[in-house]
């Protein structure tokens, strides 16, 4: 369902907190969202803008599943299938996201409730924006997240990660400029697809459409298509100008450094009637779920190529990016080792992975630790890989300027040996009883 349909659903079920008190985009909104642990919240009265603000809609797997109308057990297979078999979306003539149109001198980004999140921010930021560009040589679309620092009424400075989709296309442009469309206020399906790194040639909007029907509409001033139900769309171009971007709080909860980054010029704003501005908190649950969870199916798919994978969890303690637990059905002695190497292939930024058996609850860190303590021998079951491509989000890695981040990686095979000469590999439990029979 689209953003506002999900908001209405949460309101009907009594799960949406509405704030009528006037609130400011200067730290206050972020503080209230954080104080409420990112539960769904709707700010009706924003001091600096006429537009309301919503947050907390993707702050748990339960909420994500409800937005997609599926159960938690269906989520991983659903994401995996959408990655493997995207469905081309249709393009419609008229769309809600273009009910109101501003061009030229009427474009004014400062009227939006763009926020200061912490006092370390280099400026006002949009952390929830989905950006869409197109390779002019192949016609292939790319949809992803770029954090956007407000520069003035019609310019952003975008953090564009080097050697990823947008940057790779930008490098092909002779004049260094590239058309872009930026969408704020998207369905959960669009957010998940934008957060997923798909193989070259696979359309993220096709993945979104496989998750749930996602119609597109052609932009008013650029040769791009955007989700028809988006709340806001900003049309323009990535220029060859650069400016200082940052600092800003990143996924690890550490303030990211300042860089020279591309300037985006916005020449057209379209939005729905009475649009709703969506925000997420950097470094908190929504950021973590959108970053980490889409890597679970890519790991799942790769591990399934070498053994039977049952489940994958990108852990919050690993910043929902650097650590994973993989559950397998082990049939061969080297399945654990194969699963470790496949997991690193499925998520290139992964730093540490633990592989466990089916009897281990991968969502319980105590259970995972028990598997390590009883089934793992460091001299036999540990894989260490030196000087590997890593993540720029890992502050302990080699983040030397001008080169790709590198790190050491480790995989822990905490599965039960196929041939066990001793006891203690399997957990024993007590019988299940009905306490109602005894406690009245």
CSV table of C-alpha atoms in Angstrom, one decimal:
chain,number,residue,atom,x,y,z
A,1,UNK,CA,0.0,0.0,0.0
A,2,UNK,CA,1.2,3.6,-0.6
A,3,UNK,CA,2.4,5.8,2.2
A,4,UNK,CA,-0.9,7.5,3.1
A,5,UNK,CA,-2.9,4.2,2.9
A,6,UNK,CA,-0.5,2.7,5.5
A,7,UNK,CA,-0.8,5.8,7.7
A,8,UNK,CA,-4.6,5.4,7.6
A,9,UNK,CA,-4.3,1.8,8.5
A,10,UNK,CA,-2.1,2.5,11.5
A,11,UNK,CA,-4.5,5.3,12.6
A,12,UNK,CA,-7.5,2.9,12.5
A,13,UNK,CA,-5.7,0.3,14.5
A,14,UNK,CA,-4.6,3.0,17.1
A,15,UNK,CA,-0.9,2.6,16.5
A,16,UNK,CA,-0.2,6.0,15.1
A,17,UNK,CA,0.7,8.8,17.5
A,18,UNK,CA,-0.5,12.2,16.4
A,19,UNK,CA,1.3,15.3,17.6
A,20,UNK,CA,-0.8,18.5,17.4
A,21,UNK,CA,1.6,20.6,19.4
A,22,UNK,CA,3.8,22.9,17.2
A,23,UNK,CA,7.2,21.4,16.7
A,24,UNK,CA,10.3,22.6,15.0
A,25,UNK,CA,12.5,21.0,12.3
A,26,UNK,CA,15.5,22.2,14.3
A,27,UNK,CA,16.3,19.1,16.3
A,28,UNK,CA,12.9,18.9,18.0
A,29,UNK,CA,11.1,16.6,15.6
A,30,UNK,CA,14.1,14.2,15.6
A,31,UNK,CA,14.1,14.3,19.4
A,32,UNK,CA,10.5,13.4,19.7
A,33,UNK,CA,10.8,10.5,17.2
A,34,UNK,CA,13.8,9.2,19.1
A,35,UNK,CA,12.0,9.5,22.5
A,36,UNK,CA,9.1,7.4,21.1
A,37,UNK,CA,11.5,4.8,19.9
A,38,UNK,CA,10.6,5.4,16.3
A,39,UNK,CA,7.0,4.1,16.7
A,40,UNK,CA,4.7,5.5,14.0
A,41,UNK,CA,4.2,9.2,14.5
A,42,UNK,CA,2.5,12.0,12.6
A,43,UNK,CA,3.4,15.7,13.3
A,44,UNK,CA,0.4,17.8,12.3
A,45,UNK,CA,1.8,21.2,13.1
A,46,UNK,CA,5.4,22.0,11.9
A,47,UNK,CA,6.6,25.5,12.7
A,48,UNK,CA,8.7,26.0,9.6
A,49,UNK,CA,6.4,24.4,7.0
A,50,UNK,CA,2.7,23.9,6.0
A,51,UNK,CA,3.4,20.2,5.3
A,52,UNK,CA,3.0,17.5,8.0
A,53,UNK,CA,5.7,15.0,8.8
A,54,UNK,CA,5.5,11.3,9.3
A,55,UNK,CA,8.1,8.9,10.7
A,56,UNK,CA,8.5,5.4,12.1
A,57,UNK,CA,6.7,3.5,9.4
A,58,UNK,CA,9.5,1.1,8.7
A,59,UNK,CA,11.0,0.8,12.2
A,60,UNK,CA,10.3,-2.9,12.6
A,61,UNK,CA,9.9,-6.0,10.5
A,62,UNK,CA,6.4,-6.3,11.7
A,63,UNK,CA,5.5,-2.9,10.3
A,64,UNK,CA,7.3,-3.6,7.0
A,65,UNK,CA,5.4,-6.9,6.7
A,66,UNK,CA,2.1,-5.3,7.4
A,67,UNK,CA,2.7,-2.6,4.8
A,68,UNK,CA,3.3,-5.4,2.3
A,69,UNK,CA,0.3,-7.5,3.6
A,70,UNK,CA,2.5,-10.5,4.4
A,71,UNK,CA,3.6,-12.4,7.5
A,72,UNK,CA,7.2,-12.3,8.9
A,73,UNK,CA,7.8,-15.8,7.7
A,74,UNK,CA,7.0,-14.7,4.1
A,75,UNK,CA,9.3,-11.7,4.1
A,76,UNK,CA,12.6,-13.3,3.2
A,77,UNK,CA,11.2,-15.5,0.4
A,78,UNK,CA,9.1,-12.5,-0.9
A,79,UNK,CA,12.2,-10.3,-1.1
A,80,UNK,CA,14.3,-13.1,-2.6
A,81,UNK,CA,11.7,-13.7,-5.3
A,82,UNK,CA,11.3,-10.0,-6.1
A,83,UNK,CA,15.1,-9.8,-6.6
A,84,UNK,CA,15.3,-12.9,-8.7
A,85,UNK,CA,12.1,-12.2,-10.8
A,86,UNK,CA,11.4,-8.4,-11.0
A,87,UNK,CA,8.2,-7.4,-12.9
A,88,UNK,CA,8.3,-4.4,-15.3
A,89,UNK,CA,6.0,-1.7,-14.0
A,90,UNK,CA,3.5,0.0,-16.2
A,91,UNK,CA,3.7,3.8,-16.9
A,92,UNK,CA,0.4,5.7,-16.5
A,93,UNK,CA,-0.6,9.1,-18.0
A,94,UNK,CA,-1.8,10.8,-14.8
A,95,UNK,CA,-0.6,10.3,-11.3
A,96,UNK,CA,-1.2,11.6,-7.8
A,97,UNK,CA,2.4,12.7,-7.4
A,98,UNK,CA,1.8,15.3,-10.1
A,99,UNK,CA,-1.4,16.9,-8.8
A,100,UNK,CA,0.6,20.1,-8.0
A,101,UNK,CA,3.5,21.4,-10.1
A,102,UNK,CA,6.0,24.1,-9.5
A,103,UNK,CA,8.7,25.2,-12.0
A,104,UNK,CA,11.1,28.0,-12.5
A,105,UNK,CA,11.1,30.7,-9.8
A,106,UNK,CA,8.3,28.9,-7.9
A,107,UNK,CA,10.7,26.1,-6.9
A,108,UNK,CA,11.5,26.6,-3.3
A,109,UNK,CA,12.9,23.7,-1.3
A,110,UNK,CA,13.1,25.8,1.9
A,111,UNK,CA,9.3,25.5,2.2
A,112,UNK,CA,9.6,21.8,3.0
A,113,UNK,CA,10.1,20.5,6.5
A,114,UNK,CA,13.7,19.5,5.8
A,115,UNK,CA,15.3,18.8,9.2
A,116,UNK,CA,18.3,19.3,11.4
A,117,UNK,CA,18.7,16.0,13.2
A,118,UNK,CA,21.6,16.6,15.6
A,119,UNK,CA,23.9,19.5,16.4
A,120,UNK,CA,26.7,17.8,14.5
A,121,UNK,CA,24.9,18.1,11.2
A,122,UNK,CA,26.5,20.2,8.5
A,123,UNK,CA,23.1,21.6,7.6
A,124,UNK,CA,19.5,20.6,7.0
A,125,UNK,CA,19.2,17.1,5.5
A,126,UNK,CA,16.7,14.8,3.8
A,127,UNK,CA,17.5,11.2,4.8
A,128,UNK,CA,14.5,9.5,3.3
A,129,UNK,CA,14.9,10.5,-0.3
A,130,UNK,CA,14.9,7.9,-3.1
A,131,UNK,CA,16.8,9.0,-6.2
A,132,UNK,CA,16.3,7.8,-9.7
A,133,UNK,CA,18.7,8.2,-12.6
A,134,UNK,CA,19.0,6.5,-16.0
A,135,UNK,CA,22.1,5.3,-18.0
A,136,UNK,CA,21.8,7.3,-21.3
A,137,UNK,CA,23.8,4.6,-23.1
A,138,UNK,CA,21.6,1.6,-22.1
A,139,UNK,CA,18.4,3.2,-20.9
A,140,UNK,CA,18.8,1.3,-17.7
A,141,UNK,CA,17.2,2.9,-14.6
A,142,UNK,CA,18.9,3.0,-11.2
A,143,UNK,CA,17.1,3.7,-8.0
A,144,UNK,CA,18.9,4.2,-4.7
A,145,UNK,CA,19.2,6.4,-1.6
A,146,UNK,CA,21.4,9.5,-1.4
A,147,UNK,CA,21.4,11.7,1.6
A,148,UNK,CA,20.7,15.3,0.6
A,149,UNK,CA,22.1,18.4,2.3
A,150,UNK,CA,20.0,21.5,1.6
A,151,UNK,CA,22.2,24.2,-0.1
A,152,UNK,CA,19.6,26.8,-1.0
A,153,UNK,CA,16.1,27.1,-2.4
A,154,UNK,CA,16.8,25.0,-5.5
A,155,UNK,CA,20.0,23.1,-4.8
A,156,UNK,CA,21.1,20.0,-2.7
A,157,UNK,CA,24.5,18.6,-2.1
A,158,UNK,CA,24.3,14.8,-2.4
A,159,UNK,CA,26.4,12.1,-0.8
A,160,UNK,CA,27.1,9.9,-3.9
A,161,UNK,CA,29.1,6.8,-2.9
A,162,UNK,CA,32.0,6.2,-5.3
A,163,UNK,CA,31.8,3.4,-7.8
A,164,UNK,CA,28.2,2.6,-7.1
A,165,UNK,CA,25.2,2.9,-9.5
A,166,UNK,CA,24.8,6.7,-9.7
A,167,UNK,CA,28.5,7.5,-9.6
A,168,UNK,CA,29.2,4.9,-12.4
A,169,UNK,CA,26.6,6.4,-14.7
A,170,UNK,CA,27.7,9.9,-13.8
A,171,UNK,CA,31.3,9.1,-14.9
A,172,UNK,CA,30.0,8.2,-18.4
A,173,UNK,CA,28.6,11.7,-18.9
A,174,UNK,CA,30.8,13.8,-21.2
A,175,UNK,CA,29.7,17.1,-19.6
A,176,UNK,CA,29.6,15.6,-16.0
A,177,UNK,CA,25.9,16.2,-15.6
A,178,UNK,CA,23.0,13.8,-15.3
A,179,UNK,CA,19.2,14.1,-15.0
A,180,UNK,CA,17.8,13.0,-11.7
A,181,UNK,CA,14.4,12.6,-10.0
A,182,UNK,CA,14.1,12.5,-6.2
A,183,UNK,CA,11.1,11.1,-4.4
A,184,UNK,CA,10.1,11.7,-0.8
A,185,UNK,CA,7.1,9.9,0.8
A,186,UNK,CA,7.2,6.4,-0.8
A,187,UNK,CA,5.6,3.0,-0.3
A,188,UNK,CA,7.5,0.5,1.8
A,189,UNK,CA,8.0,-1.6,-1.4
A,190,UNK,CA,9.8,1.3,-3.1
A,191,UNK,CA,11.9,2.0,-0.1
A,192,UNK,CA,13.0,-1.6,0.2
A,193,UNK,CA,13.8,-1.9,-3.6
A,194,UNK,CA,15.8,1.4,-3.5
A,195,UNK,CA,17.8,0.0,-0.6
A,196,UNK,CA,18.7,-3.2,-2.4
A,197,UNK,CA,21.8,-3.5,-4.5
A,198,UNK,CA,20.7,-5.4,-7.6
A,199,UNK,CA,22.9,-6.8,-10.4
A,200,UNK,CA,23.7,-4.4,-13.3
A,201,UNK,CA,20.7,-4.4,-15.7
A,202,UNK,CA,18.1,-5.3,-13.1
A,203,UNK,CA,15.6,-2.5,-12.4
A,204,UNK,CA,14.9,-1.7,-8.8
A,205,UNK,CA,11.5,-0.4,-9.7
A,206,UNK,CA,10.8,-3.8,-11.2
A,207,UNK,CA,11.6,-5.3,-7.8
A,208,UNK,CA,9.3,-2.8,-6.1
A,209,UNK,CA,6.5,-3.8,-8.6
A,210,UNK,CA,7.1,-7.5,-7.8
A,211,UNK,CA,6.7,-6.7,-4.1
A,212,UNK,CA,3.4,-4.9,-4.8
A,213,UNK,CA,1.9,-3.1,-7.8
A,214,UNK,CA,3.9,0.0,-8.4
A,215,UNK,CA,2.8,2.1,-11.3
A,216,UNK,CA,5.1,4.8,-12.7
A,217,UNK,CA,4.6,8.2,-14.4
A,218,UNK,CA,6.9,10.1,-16.7
A,219,UNK,CA,8.4,13.2,-15.1
A,220,UNK,CA,7.4,16.7,-16.3
A,221,UNK,CA,10.8,18.1,-17.2
A,222,UNK,CA,13.3,15.2,-17.2
A,223,UNK,CA,13.4,11.9,-19.1
A,224,UNK,CA,12.7,9.7,-16.1
A,225,UNK,CA,9.9,7.7,-14.5
A,226,UNK,CA,8.9,7.8,-10.9
A,227,UNK,CA,6.4,6.0,-8.6
A,228,UNK,CA,3.0,7.4,-9.3
A,229,UNK,CA,2.0,7.4,-5.7
A,230,UNK,CA,5.0,9.3,-4.3
A,231,UNK,CA,4.2,12.3,-2.1
A,232,UNK,CA,6.9,14.6,-3.4
A,233,UNK,CA,9.1,14.5,-6.6
A,234,UNK,CA,12.0,16.9,-7.2
A,235,UNK,CA,13.2,17.0,-10.8
A,236,UNK,CA,16.5,18.3,-11.9
A,237,UNK,CA,20.1,17.4,-12.7
A,238,UNK,CA,23.3,16.4,-11.0
A,239,UNK,CA,25.7,19.2,-12.0
A,240,UNK,CA,29.5,19.1,-12.4
A,241,UNK,CA,29.8,21.6,-9.5
A,242,UNK,CA,30.9,20.3,-6.1
A,243,UNK,CA,30.5,21.7,-2.6
A,244,UNK,CA,31.2,20.6,1.0
A,245,UNK,CA,28.8,18.0,2.2
A,246,UNK,CA,28.6,16.9,5.9
A,247,UNK,CA,29.2,16.1,8.6
A,248,UNK,CA,26.2,13.9,9.2
A,249,UNK,CA,25.3,11.0,11.4
A,250,UNK,CA,25.7,7.7,9.6
A,251,UNK,CA,24.5,4.1,10.0
A,252,UNK,CA,27.0,3.1,12.6
A,253,UNK,CA,26.0,6.0,14.9
A,254,UNK,CA,29.3,7.7,14.1
A,255,UNK,CA,29.4,11.2,12.5
A,256,UNK,CA,30.6,10.8,8.9
A,257,UNK,CA,33.3,13.0,7.6
A,258,UNK,CA,33.1,16.1,5.4
A,259,UNK,CA,33.6,15.6,1.6
A,260,UNK,CA,33.4,17.5,-1.7
A,261,UNK,CA,30.2,16.1,-3.3
A,262,UNK,CA,28.1,16.9,-6.3
A,263,UNK,CA,25.5,19.7,-6.3
A,264,UNK,CA,22.0,18.9,-7.6
A,265,UNK,CA,20.0,21.6,-9.2
A,266,UNK,CA,16.2,21.3,-8.8
A,267,UNK,CA,14.1,22.8,-11.6
A,268,UNK,CA,10.7,21.3,-10.9
A,269,UNK,CA,8.7,20.2,-7.8
A,270,UNK,CA,5.6,18.1,-8.1
A,271,UNK,CA,3.5,16.7,-5.3
A,272,UNK,CA,0.2,15.3,-4.3
A,273,UNK,CA,-2.6,17.5,-2.9
A,274,UNK,CA,-2.0,17.9,0.8
A,275,UNK,CA,1.3,16.0,0.7
A,276,UNK,CA,2.9,14.2,3.6
A,277,UNK,CA,6.6,14.6,4.2
A,278,UNK,CA,8.3,11.4,5.3
A,279,UNK,CA,11.5,11.4,7.4
A,280,UNK,CA,13.7,8.7,9.0
A,281,UNK,CA,16.4,9.1,11.7
A,282,UNK,CA,19.9,8.5,10.6
A,283,UNK,CA,21.7,5.7,12.5
A,284,UNK,CA,18.4,4.4,14.1
A,285,UNK,CA,16.0,1.6,13.4
A,286,UNK,CA,14.4,2.8,10.2
A,287,UNK,CA,17.8,3.5,8.7
A,288,UNK,CA,19.1,0.1,9.8
A,289,UNK,CA,16.2,-1.9,8.5
A,290,UNK,CA,16.3,-0.1,5.1
A,291,UNK,CA,20.1,-0.6,4.8
A,292,UNK,CA,20.6,-4.0,6.3
A,293,UNK,CA,17.4,-6.0,5.7
A,294,UNK,CA,17.6,-5.9,1.8
A,295,UNK,CA,21.0,-7.7,2.2
A,296,UNK,CA,19.4,-10.7,3.9
A,297,UNK,CA,17.8,-12.1,0.6
A,298,UNK,CA,21.0,-11.5,-1.3
A,299,UNK,CA,23.0,-13.5,1.2
A,300,UNK,CA,20.2,-16.1,1.3
A,301,UNK,CA,20.3,-16.5,-2.5
A,302,UNK,CA,24.1,-16.9,-2.5
A,303,UNK,CA,24.2,-19.4,0.3
A,304,UNK,CA,21.5,-21.4,-1.3
A,305,UNK,CA,23.8,-22.0,-4.2
A,306,UNK,CA,26.2,-24.0,-2.0
A,307,UNK,CA,23.9,-25.5,0.6
A,308,UNK,CA,20.4,-25.3,2.0
A,309,UNK,CA,19.9,-21.9,3.7
A,310,UNK,CA,17.1,-21.6,6.1
A,311,UNK,CA,17.3,-18.0,7.4
A,312,UNK,CA,19.5,-14.9,7.5
A,313,UNK,CA,19.7,-12.0,10.0
A,314,UNK,CA,21.7,-8.8,9.6
A,315,UNK,CA,22.2,-8.0,13.3
A,316,UNK,CA,21.5,-4.6,14.8
A,317,UNK,CA,24.6,-5.0,17.0
A,318,UNK,CA,26.6,-5.1,13.8
A,319,UNK,CA,25.1,-1.7,12.8
A,320,UNK,CA,22.6,-3.7,10.6
A,321,UNK,CA,25.4,-3.8,8.0
A,322,UNK,CA,28.6,-5.4,9.1
A,323,UNK,CA,27.5,-8.6,10.9
A,324,UNK,CA,25.2,-11.5,9.9
A,325,UNK,CA,24.0,-14.8,11.3
A,326,UNK,CA,23.2,-17.5,8.7
A,327,UNK,CA,21.1,-20.5,9.5
A,328,UNK,CA,21.7,-23.6,7.3
A,329,UNK,CA,20.6,-27.3,7.1
A,330,UNK,CA,23.9,-29.0,7.2
A,331,UNK,CA,24.4,-32.2,5.1
A,332,UNK,CA,28.1,-32.1,4.3
A,333,UNK,CA,31.1,-31.5,6.5
A,334,UNK,CA,32.2,-28.3,4.6
A,335,UNK,CA,28.7,-26.7,4.4
A,336,UNK,CA,29.6,-24.2,7.1
A,337,UNK,CA,32.7,-23.0,5.3
A,338,UNK,CA,30.9,-22.8,2.0
A,339,UNK,CA,28.2,-20.8,3.6
A,340,UNK,CA,30.7,-18.3,5.1
A,341,UNK,CA,32.3,-17.6,1.7
A,342,UNK,CA,28.9,-17.4,0.0
A,343,UNK,CA,27.6,-14.9,2.6
A,344,UNK,CA,30.6,-12.6,1.9
A,345,UNK,CA,29.7,-12.9,-1.8
A,346,UNK,CA,26.1,-12.0,-1.1
A,347,UNK,CA,26.9,-8.9,0.8
A,348,UNK,CA,30.3,-7.3,-0.1
A,349,UNK,CA,30.4,-5.0,2.9
A,350,UNK,CA,29.9,-7.8,5.4
A,351,UNK,CA,32.7,-8.0,7.9
A,352,UNK,CA,31.8,-10.9,10.3
A,353,UNK,CA,29.4,-13.8,9.8
A,354,UNK,CA,28.4,-16.7,12.0
A,355,UNK,CA,26.9,-19.8,10.5
A,356,UNK,CA,24.6,-22.0,12.7
A,357,UNK,CA,22.3,-25.0,12.6
A,358,UNK,CA,18.5,-25.1,12.4
A,359,UNK,CA,18.1,-25.5,16.1
A,360,UNK,CA,19.6,-22.1,16.8
A,361,UNK,CA,17.4,-19.0,17.0
A,362,UNK,CA,19.4,-16.6,14.9
A,363,UNK,CA,17.4,-13.6,16.4
A,364,UNK,CA,18.5,-14.5,20.0
A,365,UNK,CA,22.2,-13.4,20.5
A,366,UNK,CA,22.4,-15.7,23.6
A,367,UNK,CA,21.5,-18.7,21.5
A,368,UNK,CA,24.0,-17.7,18.8
A,369,UNK,CA,26.7,-17.3,21.5
A,370,UNK,CA,25.8,-20.7,22.9
A,371,UNK,CA,26.4,-22.2,19.4
A,372,UNK,CA,29.8,-20.6,19.2
A,373,UNK,CA,30.8,-21.7,22.7
A,374,UNK,CA,29.8,-25.3,22.2
A,375,UNK,CA,30.3,-26.0,18.5
A,376,UNK,CA,33.1,-23.8,17.4
A,377,UNK,CA,36.9,-24.5,17.5
A,378,UNK,CA,39.0,-21.5,16.5
A,379,UNK,CA,41.8,-23.6,15.0
A,380,UNK,CA,39.4,-25.6,12.8
A,381,UNK,CA,36.3,-23.5,12.2
A,382,UNK,CA,37.5,-19.9,11.8
A,383,UNK,CA,38.0,-18.3,8.4
A,384,UNK,CA,40.1,-15.1,8.3
A,385,UNK,CA,40.4,-13.1,5.1
A,386,UNK,CA,42.9,-10.2,5.0
A,387,UNK,CA,42.9,-7.1,2.9
A,388,UNK,CA,39.3,-7.4,1.6
A,389,UNK,CA,37.1,-4.8,0.0
A,390,UNK,CA,35.1,-3.4,3.0
A,391,UNK,CA,32.6,-0.7,3.9
A,392,UNK,CA,33.3,3.0,4.1
A,393,UNK,CA,30.9,2.8,7.1
A,394,UNK,CA,33.4,0.8,9.1
A,395,UNK,CA,35.5,3.3,11.1
A,396,UNK,CA,38.1,0.7,12.0
A,397,UNK,CA,38.8,-0.2,8.3
A,398,UNK,CA,41.4,1.4,6.0
A,399,UNK,CA,39.5,4.4,4.8
A,400,UNK,CA,42.5,6.1,3.0
A,401,UNK,CA,41.4,9.0,0.8
A,402,UNK,CA,41.1,8.2,-2.9
A,403,UNK,CA,40.9,4.4,-2.6
A,404,UNK,CA,38.3,1.8,-1.8
A,405,UNK,CA,37.8,0.9,1.8
A,406,UNK,CA,39.5,-2.3,2.9
A,407,UNK,CA,39.2,-4.5,6.0
A,408,UNK,CA,39.8,-7.9,7.4
A,409,UNK,CA,36.9,-10.3,7.5
A,410,UNK,CA,36.1,-13.3,9.7
A,411,UNK,CA,33.7,-16.2,9.4
A,412,UNK,CA,32.7,-18.5,12.3
A,413,UNK,CA,31.4,-21.9,11.6
A,414,UNK,CA,29.3,-22.7,14.6
A,415,UNK,CA,27.6,-25.7,13.2
A,416,UNK,CA,27.6,-29.2,14.7
A,417,UNK,CA,30.3,-31.5,13.1
A,418,UNK,CA,28.8,-34.2,10.9
A,419,UNK,CA,30.7,-36.9,12.8
A,420,UNK,CA,30.5,-36.2,16.5
A,421,UNK,CA,32.5,-38.4,18.8
A,422,UNK,CA,31.4,-36.7,22.0
A,423,UNK,CA,28.1,-35.4,23.5
A,424,UNK,CA,26.9,-31.9,24.1
A,425,UNK,CA,26.4,-30.8,20.5
A,426,UNK,CA,22.6,-30.8,20.7
A,427,UNK,CA,20.5,-28.9,23.1
A,428,UNK,CA,18.2,-30.9,25.4
A,429,UNK,CA,15.0,-29.4,26.7
A,430,UNK,CA,12.3,-30.1,29.2
A,431,UNK,CA,8.8,-31.3,28.3
A,432,UNK,CA,6.2,-28.6,27.5
A,433,UNK,CA,3.5,-28.2,30.0
A,434,UNK,CA,0.3,-26.2,30.2
A,435,UNK,CA,0.7,-23.8,33.2
A,436,UNK,CA,-3.1,-23.3,33.3
A,437,UNK,CA,-3.3,-26.8,34.7
A,438,UNK,CA,-1.1,-25.9,37.7
A,439,UNK,CA,-1.5,-22.2,38.3
A,440,UNK,CA,-5.1,-21.3,38.9
